[in-house]
Every structure is written in structure tokens, then in C-alpha cells.
mmCIF file of C-alpha atoms in Angstrom:
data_model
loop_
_atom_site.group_PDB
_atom_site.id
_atom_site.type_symbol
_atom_site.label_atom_id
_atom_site.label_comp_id
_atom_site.label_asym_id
_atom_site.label_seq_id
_atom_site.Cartn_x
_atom_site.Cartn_y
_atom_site.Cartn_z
ATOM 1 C CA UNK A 1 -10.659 25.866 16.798
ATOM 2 C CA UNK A 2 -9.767 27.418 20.047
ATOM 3 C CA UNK A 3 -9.608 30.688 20.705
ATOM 4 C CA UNK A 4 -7.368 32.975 23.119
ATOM 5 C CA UNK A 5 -7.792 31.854 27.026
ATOM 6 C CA UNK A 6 -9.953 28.785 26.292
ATOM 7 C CA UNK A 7 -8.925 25.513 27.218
ATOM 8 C CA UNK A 8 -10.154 22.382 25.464
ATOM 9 C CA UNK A 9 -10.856 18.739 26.983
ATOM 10 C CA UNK A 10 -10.537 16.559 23.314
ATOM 11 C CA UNK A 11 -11.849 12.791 23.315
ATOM 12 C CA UNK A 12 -9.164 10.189 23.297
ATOM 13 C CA UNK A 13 -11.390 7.956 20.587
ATOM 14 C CA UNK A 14 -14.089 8.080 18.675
ATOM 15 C CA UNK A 15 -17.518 5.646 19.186
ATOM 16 C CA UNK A 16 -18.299 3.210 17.208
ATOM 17 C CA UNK A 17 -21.901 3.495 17.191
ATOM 18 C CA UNK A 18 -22.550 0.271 14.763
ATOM 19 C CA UNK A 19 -20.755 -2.234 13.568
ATOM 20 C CA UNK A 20 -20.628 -6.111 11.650
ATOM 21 C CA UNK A 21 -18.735 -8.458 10.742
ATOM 22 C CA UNK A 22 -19.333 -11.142 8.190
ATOM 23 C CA UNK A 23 -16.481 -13.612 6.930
ATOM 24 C CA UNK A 24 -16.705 -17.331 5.437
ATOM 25 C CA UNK A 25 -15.816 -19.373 2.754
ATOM 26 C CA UNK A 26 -17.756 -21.774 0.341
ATOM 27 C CA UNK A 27 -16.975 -25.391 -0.472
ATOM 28 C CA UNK A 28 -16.518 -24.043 -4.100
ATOM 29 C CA UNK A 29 -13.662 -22.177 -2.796
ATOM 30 C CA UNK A 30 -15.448 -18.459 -2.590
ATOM 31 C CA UNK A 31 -14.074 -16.414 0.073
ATOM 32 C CA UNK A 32 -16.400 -13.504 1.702
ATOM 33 C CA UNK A 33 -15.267 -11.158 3.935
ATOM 34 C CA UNK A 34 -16.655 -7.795 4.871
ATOM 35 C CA UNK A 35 -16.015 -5.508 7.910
ATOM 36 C CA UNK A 36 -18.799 -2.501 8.232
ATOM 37 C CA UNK A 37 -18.581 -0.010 11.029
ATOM 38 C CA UNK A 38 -20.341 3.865 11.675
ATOM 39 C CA UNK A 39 -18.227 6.079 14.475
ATOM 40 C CA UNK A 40 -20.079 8.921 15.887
ATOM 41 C CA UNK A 41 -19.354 12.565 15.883
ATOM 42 C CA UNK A 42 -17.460 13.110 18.771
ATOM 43 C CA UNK A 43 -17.522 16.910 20.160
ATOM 44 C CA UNK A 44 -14.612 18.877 22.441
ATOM 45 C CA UNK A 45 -16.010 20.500 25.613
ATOM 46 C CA UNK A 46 -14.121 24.243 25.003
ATOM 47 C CA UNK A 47 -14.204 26.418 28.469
ATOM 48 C CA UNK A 48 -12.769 30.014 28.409
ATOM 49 C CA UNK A 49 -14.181 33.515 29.134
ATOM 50 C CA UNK A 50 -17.175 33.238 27.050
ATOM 51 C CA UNK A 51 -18.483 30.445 28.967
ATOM 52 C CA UNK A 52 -18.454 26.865 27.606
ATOM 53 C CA UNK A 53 -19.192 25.553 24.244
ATOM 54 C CA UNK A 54 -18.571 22.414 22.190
ATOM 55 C CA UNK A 55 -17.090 22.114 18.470
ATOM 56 C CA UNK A 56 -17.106 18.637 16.557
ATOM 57 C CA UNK A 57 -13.894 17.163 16.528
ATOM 58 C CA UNK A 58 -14.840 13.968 14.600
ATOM 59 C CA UNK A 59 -17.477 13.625 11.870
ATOM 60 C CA UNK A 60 -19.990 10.703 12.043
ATOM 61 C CA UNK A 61 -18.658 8.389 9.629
ATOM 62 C CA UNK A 62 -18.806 5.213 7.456
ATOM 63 C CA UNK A 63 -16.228 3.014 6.798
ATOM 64 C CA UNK A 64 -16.661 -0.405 4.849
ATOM 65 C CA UNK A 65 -13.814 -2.966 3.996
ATOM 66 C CA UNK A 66 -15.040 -5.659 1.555
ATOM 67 C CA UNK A 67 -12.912 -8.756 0.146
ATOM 68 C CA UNK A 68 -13.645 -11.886 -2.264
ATOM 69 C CA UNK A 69 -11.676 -14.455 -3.603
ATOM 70 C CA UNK A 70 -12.203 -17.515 -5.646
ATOM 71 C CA UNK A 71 -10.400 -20.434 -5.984
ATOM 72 C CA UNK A 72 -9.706 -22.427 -9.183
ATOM 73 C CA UNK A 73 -8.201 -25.001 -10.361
ATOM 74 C CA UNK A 74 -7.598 -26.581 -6.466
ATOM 75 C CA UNK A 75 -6.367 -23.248 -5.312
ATOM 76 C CA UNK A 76 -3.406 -22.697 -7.985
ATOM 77 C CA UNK A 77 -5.126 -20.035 -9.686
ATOM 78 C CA UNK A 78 -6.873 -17.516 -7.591
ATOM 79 C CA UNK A 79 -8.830 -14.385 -8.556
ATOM 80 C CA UNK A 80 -10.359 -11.609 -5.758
ATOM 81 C CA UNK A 81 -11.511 -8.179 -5.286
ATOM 82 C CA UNK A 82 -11.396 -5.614 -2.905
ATOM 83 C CA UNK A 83 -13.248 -2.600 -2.169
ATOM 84 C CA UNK A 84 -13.039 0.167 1.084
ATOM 85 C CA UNK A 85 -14.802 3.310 1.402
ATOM 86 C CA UNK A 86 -15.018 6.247 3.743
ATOM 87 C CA UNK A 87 -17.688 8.353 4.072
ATOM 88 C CA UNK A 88 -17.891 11.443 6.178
ATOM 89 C CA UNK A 89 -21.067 13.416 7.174
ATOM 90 C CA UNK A 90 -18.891 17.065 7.613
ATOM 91 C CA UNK A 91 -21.098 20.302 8.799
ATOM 92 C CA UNK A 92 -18.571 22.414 10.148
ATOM 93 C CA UNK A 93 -16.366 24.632 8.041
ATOM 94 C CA UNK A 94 -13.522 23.572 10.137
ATOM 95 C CA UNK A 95 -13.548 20.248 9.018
ATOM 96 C CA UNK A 96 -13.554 20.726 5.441
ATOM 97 C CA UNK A 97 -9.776 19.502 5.474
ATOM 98 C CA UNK A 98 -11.453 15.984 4.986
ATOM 99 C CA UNK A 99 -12.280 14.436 2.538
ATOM 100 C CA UNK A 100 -16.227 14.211 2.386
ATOM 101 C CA UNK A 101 -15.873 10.098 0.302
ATOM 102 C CA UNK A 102 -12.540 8.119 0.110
ATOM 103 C CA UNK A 103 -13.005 4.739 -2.446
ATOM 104 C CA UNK A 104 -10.544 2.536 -3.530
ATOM 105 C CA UNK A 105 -10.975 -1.026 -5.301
ATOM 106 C CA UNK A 106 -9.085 -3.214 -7.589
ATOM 107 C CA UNK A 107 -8.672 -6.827 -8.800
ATOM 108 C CA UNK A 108 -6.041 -9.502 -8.830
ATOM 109 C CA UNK A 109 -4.864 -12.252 -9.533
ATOM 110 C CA UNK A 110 -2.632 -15.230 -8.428
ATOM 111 C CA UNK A 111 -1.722 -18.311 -10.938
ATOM 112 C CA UNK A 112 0.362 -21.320 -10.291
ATOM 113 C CA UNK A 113 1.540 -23.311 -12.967
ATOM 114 C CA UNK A 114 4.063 -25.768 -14.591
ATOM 115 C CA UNK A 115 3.554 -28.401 -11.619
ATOM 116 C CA UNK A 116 3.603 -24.859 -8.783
ATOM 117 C CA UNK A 117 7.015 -24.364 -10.254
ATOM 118 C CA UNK A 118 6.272 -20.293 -11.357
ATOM 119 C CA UNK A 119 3.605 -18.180 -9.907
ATOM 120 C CA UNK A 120 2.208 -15.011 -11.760
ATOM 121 C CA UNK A 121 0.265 -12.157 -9.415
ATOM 122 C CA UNK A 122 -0.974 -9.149 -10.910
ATOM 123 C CA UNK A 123 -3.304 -6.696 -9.344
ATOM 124 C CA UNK A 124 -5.148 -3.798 -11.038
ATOM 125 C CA UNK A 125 -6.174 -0.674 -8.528
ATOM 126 C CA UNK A 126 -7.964 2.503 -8.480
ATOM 127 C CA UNK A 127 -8.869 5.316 -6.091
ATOM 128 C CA UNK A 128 -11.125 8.349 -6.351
ATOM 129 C CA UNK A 129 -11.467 11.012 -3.375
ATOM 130 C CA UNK A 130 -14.332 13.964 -3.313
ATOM 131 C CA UNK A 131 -14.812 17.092 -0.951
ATOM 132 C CA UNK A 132 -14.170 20.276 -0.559
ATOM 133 C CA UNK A 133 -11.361 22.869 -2.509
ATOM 134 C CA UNK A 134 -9.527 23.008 0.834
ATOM 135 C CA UNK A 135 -9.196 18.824 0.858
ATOM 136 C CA UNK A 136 -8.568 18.092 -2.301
ATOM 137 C CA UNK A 137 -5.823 20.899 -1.950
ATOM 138 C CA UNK A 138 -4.443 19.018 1.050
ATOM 139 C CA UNK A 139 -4.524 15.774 -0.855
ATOM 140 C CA UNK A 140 -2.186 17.094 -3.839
ATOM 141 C CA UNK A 141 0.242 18.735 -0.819
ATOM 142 C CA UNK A 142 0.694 15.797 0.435
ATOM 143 C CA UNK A 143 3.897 14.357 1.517
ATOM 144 C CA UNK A 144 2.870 11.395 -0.545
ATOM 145 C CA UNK A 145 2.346 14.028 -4.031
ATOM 146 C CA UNK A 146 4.144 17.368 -3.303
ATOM 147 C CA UNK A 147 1.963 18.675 -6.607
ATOM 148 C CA UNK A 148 3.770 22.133 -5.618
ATOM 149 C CA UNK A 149 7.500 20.324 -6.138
ATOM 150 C CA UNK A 150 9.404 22.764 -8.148
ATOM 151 C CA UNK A 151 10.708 19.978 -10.593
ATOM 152 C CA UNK A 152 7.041 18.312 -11.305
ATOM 153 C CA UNK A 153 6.338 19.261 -14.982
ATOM 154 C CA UNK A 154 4.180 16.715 -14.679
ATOM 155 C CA UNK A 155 0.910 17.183 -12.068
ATOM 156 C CA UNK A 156 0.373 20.532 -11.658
ATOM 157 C CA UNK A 157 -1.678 22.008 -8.474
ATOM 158 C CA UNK A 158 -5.368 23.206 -8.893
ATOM 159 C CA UNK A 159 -6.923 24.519 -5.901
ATOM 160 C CA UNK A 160 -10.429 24.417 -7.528
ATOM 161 C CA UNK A 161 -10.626 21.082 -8.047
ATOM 162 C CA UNK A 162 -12.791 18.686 -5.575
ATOM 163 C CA UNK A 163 -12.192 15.286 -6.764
ATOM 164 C CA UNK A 164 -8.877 13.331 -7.513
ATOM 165 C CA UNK A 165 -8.748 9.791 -8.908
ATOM 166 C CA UNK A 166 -5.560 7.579 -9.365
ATOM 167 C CA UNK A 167 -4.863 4.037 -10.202
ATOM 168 C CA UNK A 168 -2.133 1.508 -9.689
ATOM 169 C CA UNK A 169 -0.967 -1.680 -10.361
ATOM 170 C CA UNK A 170 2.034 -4.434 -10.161
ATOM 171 C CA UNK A 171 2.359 -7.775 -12.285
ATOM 172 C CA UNK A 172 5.174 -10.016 -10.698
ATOM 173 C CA UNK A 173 6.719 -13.313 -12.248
ATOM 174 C CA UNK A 174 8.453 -15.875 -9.885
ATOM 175 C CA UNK A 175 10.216 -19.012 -10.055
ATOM 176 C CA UNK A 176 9.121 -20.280 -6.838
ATOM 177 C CA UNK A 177 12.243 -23.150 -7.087
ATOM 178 C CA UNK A 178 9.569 -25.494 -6.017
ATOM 179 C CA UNK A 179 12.916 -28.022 -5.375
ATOM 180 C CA UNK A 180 15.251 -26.496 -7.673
ATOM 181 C CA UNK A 181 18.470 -24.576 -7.241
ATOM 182 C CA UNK A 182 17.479 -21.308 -9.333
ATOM 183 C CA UNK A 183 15.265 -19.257 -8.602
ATOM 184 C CA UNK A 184 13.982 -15.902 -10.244
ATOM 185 C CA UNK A 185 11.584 -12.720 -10.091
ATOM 186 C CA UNK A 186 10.691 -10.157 -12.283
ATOM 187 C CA UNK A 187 7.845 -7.647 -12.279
ATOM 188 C CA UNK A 188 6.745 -3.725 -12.170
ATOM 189 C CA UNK A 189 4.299 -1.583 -10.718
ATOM 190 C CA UNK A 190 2.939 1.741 -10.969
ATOM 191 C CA UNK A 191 1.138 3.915 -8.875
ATOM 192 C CA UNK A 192 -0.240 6.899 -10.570
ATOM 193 C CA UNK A 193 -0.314 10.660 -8.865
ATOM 194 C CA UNK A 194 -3.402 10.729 -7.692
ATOM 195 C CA UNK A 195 -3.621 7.468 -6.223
ATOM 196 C CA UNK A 196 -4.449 7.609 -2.640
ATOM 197 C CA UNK A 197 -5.435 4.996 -0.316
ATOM 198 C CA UNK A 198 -4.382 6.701 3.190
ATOM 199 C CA UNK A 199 -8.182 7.125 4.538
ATOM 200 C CA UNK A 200 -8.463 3.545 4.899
ATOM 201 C CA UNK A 201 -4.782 2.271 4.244
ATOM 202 C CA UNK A 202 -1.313 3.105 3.794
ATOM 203 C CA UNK A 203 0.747 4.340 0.817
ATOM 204 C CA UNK A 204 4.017 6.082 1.660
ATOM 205 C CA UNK A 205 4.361 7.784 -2.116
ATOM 206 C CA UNK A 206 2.409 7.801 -4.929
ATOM 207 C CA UNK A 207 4.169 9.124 -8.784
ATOM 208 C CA UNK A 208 5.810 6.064 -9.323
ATOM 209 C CA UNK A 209 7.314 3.352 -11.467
ATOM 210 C CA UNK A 210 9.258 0.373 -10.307
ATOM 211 C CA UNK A 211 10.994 -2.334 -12.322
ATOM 212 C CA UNK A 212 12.760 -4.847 -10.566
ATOM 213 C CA UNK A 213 14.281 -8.313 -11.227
ATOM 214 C CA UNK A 214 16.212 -11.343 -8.602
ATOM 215 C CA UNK A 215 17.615 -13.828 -9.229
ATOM 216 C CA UNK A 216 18.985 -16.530 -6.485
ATOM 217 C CA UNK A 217 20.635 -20.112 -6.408
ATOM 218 C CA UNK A 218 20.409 -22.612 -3.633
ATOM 219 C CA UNK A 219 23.076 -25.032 -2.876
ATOM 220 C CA UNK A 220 20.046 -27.264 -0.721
ATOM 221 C CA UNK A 221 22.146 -30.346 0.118
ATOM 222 C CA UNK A 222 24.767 -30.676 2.354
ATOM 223 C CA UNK A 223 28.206 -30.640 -0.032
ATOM 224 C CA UNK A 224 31.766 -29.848 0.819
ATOM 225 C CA UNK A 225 32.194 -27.716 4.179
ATOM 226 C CA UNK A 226 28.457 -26.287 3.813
ATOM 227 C CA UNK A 227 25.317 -27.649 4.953
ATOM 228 C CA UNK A 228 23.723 -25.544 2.317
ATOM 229 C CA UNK A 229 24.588 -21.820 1.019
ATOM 230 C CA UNK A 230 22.726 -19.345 -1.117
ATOM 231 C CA UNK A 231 23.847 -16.294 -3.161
ATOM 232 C CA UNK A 232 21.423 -13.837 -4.767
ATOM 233 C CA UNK A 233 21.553 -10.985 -6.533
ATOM 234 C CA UNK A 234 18.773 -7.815 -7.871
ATOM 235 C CA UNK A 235 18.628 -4.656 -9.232
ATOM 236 C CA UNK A 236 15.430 -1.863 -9.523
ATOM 237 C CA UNK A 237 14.792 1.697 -11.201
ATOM 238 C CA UNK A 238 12.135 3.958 -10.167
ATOM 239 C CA UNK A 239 10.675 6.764 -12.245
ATOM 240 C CA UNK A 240 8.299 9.091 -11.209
ATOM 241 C CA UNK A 241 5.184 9.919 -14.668
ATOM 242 C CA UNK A 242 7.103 12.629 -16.130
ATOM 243 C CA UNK A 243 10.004 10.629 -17.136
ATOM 244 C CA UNK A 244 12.673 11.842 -13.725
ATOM 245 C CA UNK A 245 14.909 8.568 -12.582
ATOM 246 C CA UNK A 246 14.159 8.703 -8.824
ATOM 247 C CA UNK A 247 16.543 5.841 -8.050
ATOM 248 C CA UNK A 248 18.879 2.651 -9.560
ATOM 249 C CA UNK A 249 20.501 0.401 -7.384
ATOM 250 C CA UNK A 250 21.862 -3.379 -7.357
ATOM 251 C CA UNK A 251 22.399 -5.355 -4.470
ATOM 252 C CA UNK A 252 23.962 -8.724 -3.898
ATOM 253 C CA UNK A 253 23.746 -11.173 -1.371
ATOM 254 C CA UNK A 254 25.438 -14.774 0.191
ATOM 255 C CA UNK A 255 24.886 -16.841 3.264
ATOM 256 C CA UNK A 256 25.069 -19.922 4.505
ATOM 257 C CA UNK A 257 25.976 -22.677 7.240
ATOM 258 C CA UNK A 258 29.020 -24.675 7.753
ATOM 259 C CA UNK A 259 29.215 -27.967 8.877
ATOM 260 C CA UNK A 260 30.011 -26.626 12.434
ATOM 261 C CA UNK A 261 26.358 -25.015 12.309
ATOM 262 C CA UNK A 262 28.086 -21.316 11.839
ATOM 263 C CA UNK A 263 25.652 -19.294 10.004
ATOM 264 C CA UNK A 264 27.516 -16.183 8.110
ATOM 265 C CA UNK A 265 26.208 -14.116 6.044
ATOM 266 C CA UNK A 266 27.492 -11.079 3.633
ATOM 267 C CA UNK A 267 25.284 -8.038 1.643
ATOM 268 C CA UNK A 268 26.492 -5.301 -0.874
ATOM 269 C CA UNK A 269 24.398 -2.327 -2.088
ATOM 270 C CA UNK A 270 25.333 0.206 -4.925
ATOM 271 C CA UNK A 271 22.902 3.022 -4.774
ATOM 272 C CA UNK A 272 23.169 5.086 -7.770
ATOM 273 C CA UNK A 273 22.279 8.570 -8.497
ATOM 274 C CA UNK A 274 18.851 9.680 -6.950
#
């Protein structure tokens, strides 16, 4: 924190002080890879009419990324898990906007069958975040929460708390065509309010469920004045845990090339009540 008259030089980056690598997979078709790394405190050089002084700017911390898949059945069925952490060593008081640990993990799991011709993926998360009142605080103000959002019946705000946990999930069915005119999808996922993966990831918004379904049809052959053409069509909802639509749409789709090697394509979106 600066105070009046002083003038701050900030680093640009922060040091990693350690870090490894290790990545490789088995002729049993076991996947490994894990990415460990420790960046340094990094301090400000403050100068103003009380001399110079320097305030930490960057806590030394950890930050581990771990991965592992297995292969079965020659690679049509596939199951993994994941698993990132942050850790922060915080000291100063005007850090404690941070969280002090970040973890996420989860599972999941890929399965081909009837000759590759549908695929099932499914994926089970969860997330847990500890430090201070002030932190957790932030986390539930969060553009990705908004805990304080007039309308949320749901989630209410605590500024005591100093832990929040959240999990997540999808399950997705697909008719991969595999050679075939149709095709399909349908699936869901959730991600609960308190998920939160943006210390070592991304996640835009978190309160939400999503059902969707597609379904397509491929004209693969050349036939008529096409060389091949495709129309499609899907439609989603979204809820949010307390029951609130947050969006319905359906959009439909067509393209294709001529014989003449035009391309042309043509969308349509109806965006329903939000």
C-alpha cells in the first residue's frame, strides 16, 4: 500500500525459484504427468518522504498440476484424474485478499463403444479454498458468484466464513456418426456455487445447470447439385441452484458445397427469455 507522495517501482514477474517437470506414459497405457513449481516473494522498492522501504507484493508460493490417465480396452475406454493446488505463504495483512490454499481435483471418464460408433464422457469435480475472512469474502463477491445478488435466495453471504468448497460435473452422450448420416449429443453439467477453480484455471460462472441436446445429418456423398451438405439443429436451458431459468435458446444450422466448389452456409438463433 502506498501512501501520499511515495512512488513505487513494482516487479514485472515473479521468480520461479524451483521447478520440475515429469511426464511419460507406460506400455500398459498409464499416462503421468506432473508440473511442480515454487515462485518467490517478490517485494516493491516504495521511495517517498520517509525514506525508502519495501512491501511484499507477491507471496512465496506453491503451485502443483498433476494428471493420470489409463487406457483400456486399446484406448476406447479411458479413465484419469487430475489434481492442482496453490499454496501461499501470506505474512502481511495486506495480502490477506488471497487465498492462503486453492485445491481442486476430479475424475473422468471417456468410453467408446458399439464398434466407436457412441462415446460417453463424464467427469466428476470438486474444489475447496481456505484463508482469511477478507478472501473468502472476495471469493463469494466474485463476478463468477455475486453471493450479494439481490435475487439469490439461494447462497447467502457470510463474511466469517474462511473456507468454501464446490463441486461440478458434466456427463455427455454422442453419436460420433463413425460413417453414418445422423449424428446426436445429449448431456448436462453442473457447477455448484462455490466451485472455484480461478487460482490455477479458468471458470467464467459458477451457480449453474446446463442441459443441452444436437442433433445433425450428413449428406457425405456427392448427390444432386451438392458435393455434400449438412443441417443441424440444438437447443439448451440453464438454471442457476435455486430453481431461476437463466437462459433457453434453439439454434439451427445448414451448409454445404455445390458442385462448383461454392461453400454457403446459413445459422438461426432464438434466444428466449433470460
Amino acid at each position: 500500500d502506498t501512501q501520499a507522495g511515495e512512488f513505487a517501482r513494482v516487479p514485472d514477474q515473479t521468480s520461479i525459484a524451483a521447478a520440475a517437470k515429469l511426464a511419460g506414459k507406460t506400455a500398459d497405457g498409464l499416462s503421468v504427468g506432473i508440473l511442480e513449481s515454487v515462485t518467490a516473494r517478490e517485494r516493491a522498492d516504495l521511495t517517498g518522504p520517509g525514506g525508502e522501504r519495501q512491501e511484499t507484493v507477491e507471496p512465496l508460493t506453491n503451485w502443483f498440476v498433476g494428471r493420470v490417465t489409463q487406457d483400456l480396452r486399446a484406448g476406447q475406454t479411458v479413465v484419469g484424474g487430475m489434481l492442482t493446488s496453490v499454496v501461499r505463504d501470506i505474512d502481511d495483512p495486506h495480502l490477506g485478499f488471497l487465498e492462503r490454499q486453492a485445491w481442486a481435483g476430479g475424475v473422468d471418464l471417456k468410453h467408446l463403444f458399439r464398434d466407436r460408433d457412441f462415446r460417453l464422457v463424464a467427469r466428476l469435480l470438486g474444489s475447496h479454498l481456505r484463508g482469511s475472512e477478507e478472501a473468502i469474502l472476495g471469493a463469494q463477491t466474485a463476478p463468477a458468484r455475486y453471493f450479494q445478488r439481490p435475487d439469490n435466495g439461494h447462497a447467502d453471504v457470510d463474511p466469517s466464513r474462511t473456507a468454501l468448497s464446490g463441486h461440478a460435473g458434466s456427463v455427455m452422450l454422442t453419436r460420433t456418426g463413425n460413417g453414418a448420416n445422423l449424428m446426436c449429443q445429449v448431456g448436462g453439467a453442473w457447477r455448484s456455487p462455490g466451485f472455484e477453480i480461478n487460482d490455477l484455471g479458468y471458470m467464467r460462472t459458477a451457480d449453474e445447470i446446463n442441459q443441452f441436446a444436437w442433433v445433425g445429418y450428413v449428406q457425405r456423398e456427392p448427390r444432386g447439385a451438392f458435393n455434400y451438405w449438412q443441417v443441424n439443429g440444438n437447443g439448451w436451458i440453464d438454471w442457476d441452484f435455486g430453481g431461476a431459468r437463466l437462459n433457453r435458446a434453439l439454434n439451427l444450422n445448414a451448409s454445404g458445397q455445390l458442385r462448383g466448389q461454392q461453400r454457403f452456409q446459413v445459422s438461426a438463433t432464438r434466444n428466449f427469455g433470460r
